[in-house]
């Protein structure tokens, strides 16, 4: 008979990036893993499918496939509107990669919310730009804009997130899981009830340009998230 022996020598920790998951707070998650066709399907049980308009192109994404937007006129829009009840708490997330520097012009939209006007965009300084519109008792202004502190570099994947909370009277921007900027809202600030479609790659409020680059793994949650699991660790055991 033949006997094989192995001796444990050491172990190392391996880190890998992971996509977002559907949890109890997820309102919609578009992975863009269809890789063909004119429909992007929502992974939640609510099945909030969205249609592609004017030819965004399927391509290799951060995880699986993604959509490439040309910055001219293409976008994604949900088949149905959110309704007329603006959320009190929400988080918008996506993985994005800019094709080029923006340099000038209106901010380029990543995601525009339908129920209450809220847009996550990238401005001409390549910084994240988060806007909301208030219904009443708004304090000094009915519109609040929050700009991130970090300039994005074209050709690099970033996880971006915008968080709104009425209970905490706050807006926040996260970049790669780290707080990039935040502001405190008036204590009675609440979103205006808008009730229209969700847009990806285009903004239906304020002056926005179409997105130029790749968008992947868009998740919208009905809670104000403050942490994002972007990586996972596993042990690799070495034997001789």
Short mmCIF file of N, CA and C in Angstrom, two decimals, residues 17-23 26 28-33 43 62-63 92-95 159-160 216-221 225 227-231:
data_model
loop_
_atom_site.label_atom_id
_atom_site.label_comp_id
_atom_site.label_asym_id
_atom_site.label_seq_id
_atom_site.Cartn_x
_atom_site.Cartn_y
_atom_site.Cartn_z
N UNK A 17 -13.17 40.90 -3.22
CA UNK A 17 -14.31 41.82 -3.29
C UNK A 17 -15.60 41.03 -3.52
N UNK A 18 -16.69 41.53 -2.99
CA UNK A 18 -17.98 40.87 -3.16
C UNK A 18 -19.05 41.88 -3.56
N UNK A 19 -20.05 41.46 -4.33
CA UNK A 19 -21.14 42.36 -4.72
C UNK A 19 -22.14 42.52 -3.57
N UNK A 20 -23.04 43.49 -3.67
CA UNK A 20 -24.07 43.64 -2.63
C UNK A 20 -25.05 42.48 -2.66
N UNK A 21 -25.75 42.27 -1.55
CA UNK A 21 -26.72 41.19 -1.44
C UNK A 21 -28.11 41.77 -1.22
N UNK A 22 -29.10 40.96 -1.46
CA UNK A 22 -30.47 41.32 -1.11
C UNK A 22 -30.70 40.97 0.35
N UNK A 23 -31.07 41.96 1.15
CA UNK A 23 -31.42 41.70 2.55
C UNK A 23 -32.80 42.30 2.82
N UNK A 26 -33.49 45.83 1.42
CA UNK A 26 -33.27 46.11 0.00
C UNK A 26 -34.58 46.36 -0.71
N UNK A 28 -34.59 47.45 -4.10
CA UNK A 28 -34.34 46.94 -5.45
C UNK A 28 -32.85 46.70 -5.61
N UNK A 29 -32.50 45.73 -6.44
CA UNK A 29 -31.10 45.46 -6.78
C UNK A 29 -31.02 45.04 -8.23
N UNK A 30 -30.43 45.91 -9.05
CA UNK A 30 -30.21 45.61 -10.46
C UNK A 30 -28.74 45.25 -10.64
N UNK A 31 -28.46 43.98 -10.91
CA UNK A 31 -27.08 43.53 -11.05
C UNK A 31 -26.53 43.77 -12.45
N UNK A 32 -27.41 43.90 -13.43
CA UNK A 32 -27.00 44.06 -14.83
C UNK A 32 -26.19 42.86 -15.32
N UNK A 33 -26.57 41.68 -14.88
CA UNK A 33 -25.89 40.46 -15.30
C UNK A 33 -26.59 39.75 -16.45
N UNK A 43 -33.41 41.90 -8.59
CA UNK A 43 -33.19 40.62 -7.93
C UNK A 43 -34.08 40.42 -6.71
N UNK A 62 -17.98 45.20 -12.88
CA UNK A 62 -17.20 44.98 -11.65
C UNK A 62 -17.42 43.56 -11.15
N UNK A 63 -18.65 43.09 -11.28
CA UNK A 63 -19.02 41.71 -10.98
C UNK A 63 -19.92 41.23 -12.11
N UNK A 92 -28.78 54.84 -1.69
CA UNK A 92 -28.53 54.54 -3.10
C UNK A 92 -27.08 54.08 -3.21
N UNK A 93 -26.86 52.93 -3.84
CA UNK A 93 -25.50 52.41 -4.03
C UNK A 93 -25.29 52.00 -5.48
N UNK A 94 -24.04 52.04 -5.91
CA UNK A 94 -23.67 51.51 -7.22
C UNK A 94 -22.16 51.39 -7.30
N UNK A 95 -21.72 50.55 -8.21
CA UNK A 95 -20.32 50.54 -8.64
C UNK A 95 -20.25 51.31 -9.96
N UNK A 159 -17.02 52.10 -5.49
CA UNK A 159 -18.33 51.89 -4.88
C UNK A 159 -18.79 53.22 -4.32
N UNK A 160 -19.97 53.68 -4.74
CA UNK A 160 -20.49 54.97 -4.31
C UNK A 160 -21.83 54.77 -3.62
N UNK A 216 -22.69 49.43 -12.48
CA UNK A 216 -22.93 48.03 -12.13
C UNK A 216 -23.51 47.96 -10.72
N UNK A 217 -24.24 46.89 -10.46
CA UNK A 217 -24.69 46.53 -9.10
C UNK A 217 -25.38 47.70 -8.39
N UNK A 218 -26.49 48.16 -8.93
CA UNK A 218 -27.24 49.27 -8.34
C UNK A 218 -28.21 48.73 -7.29
N UNK A 219 -28.02 49.15 -6.05
CA UNK A 219 -28.92 48.71 -4.96
C UNK A 219 -29.53 49.94 -4.29
N UNK A 220 -30.86 49.90 -4.10
CA UNK A 220 -31.58 50.94 -3.38
C UNK A 220 -32.21 50.29 -2.14
N UNK A 221 -32.03 50.92 -1.00
CA UNK A 221 -32.52 50.37 0.26
C UNK A 221 -33.43 51.37 0.95
N UNK A 225 -28.15 53.28 5.47
CA UNK A 225 -27.00 52.42 5.77
C UNK A 225 -25.79 53.27 6.16
N UNK A 227 -22.80 51.25 6.94
CA UNK A 227 -21.69 50.34 6.68
C UNK A 227 -22.01 49.52 5.44
N UNK A 228 -20.96 49.14 4.72
CA UNK A 228 -21.11 48.44 3.45
C UNK A 228 -20.07 47.32 3.39
N UNK A 229 -20.54 46.10 3.20
CA UNK A 229 -19.62 44.97 3.12
C UNK A 229 -19.16 44.83 1.67
N UNK A 230 -17.96 45.27 1.41
CA UNK A 230 -17.41 45.27 0.05
C UNK A 230 -16.39 44.15 -0.16
N UNK A 231 -15.86 43.59 0.93
CA UNK A 231 -14.88 42.52 0.83
C UNK A 231 -15.22 41.41 1.81
#
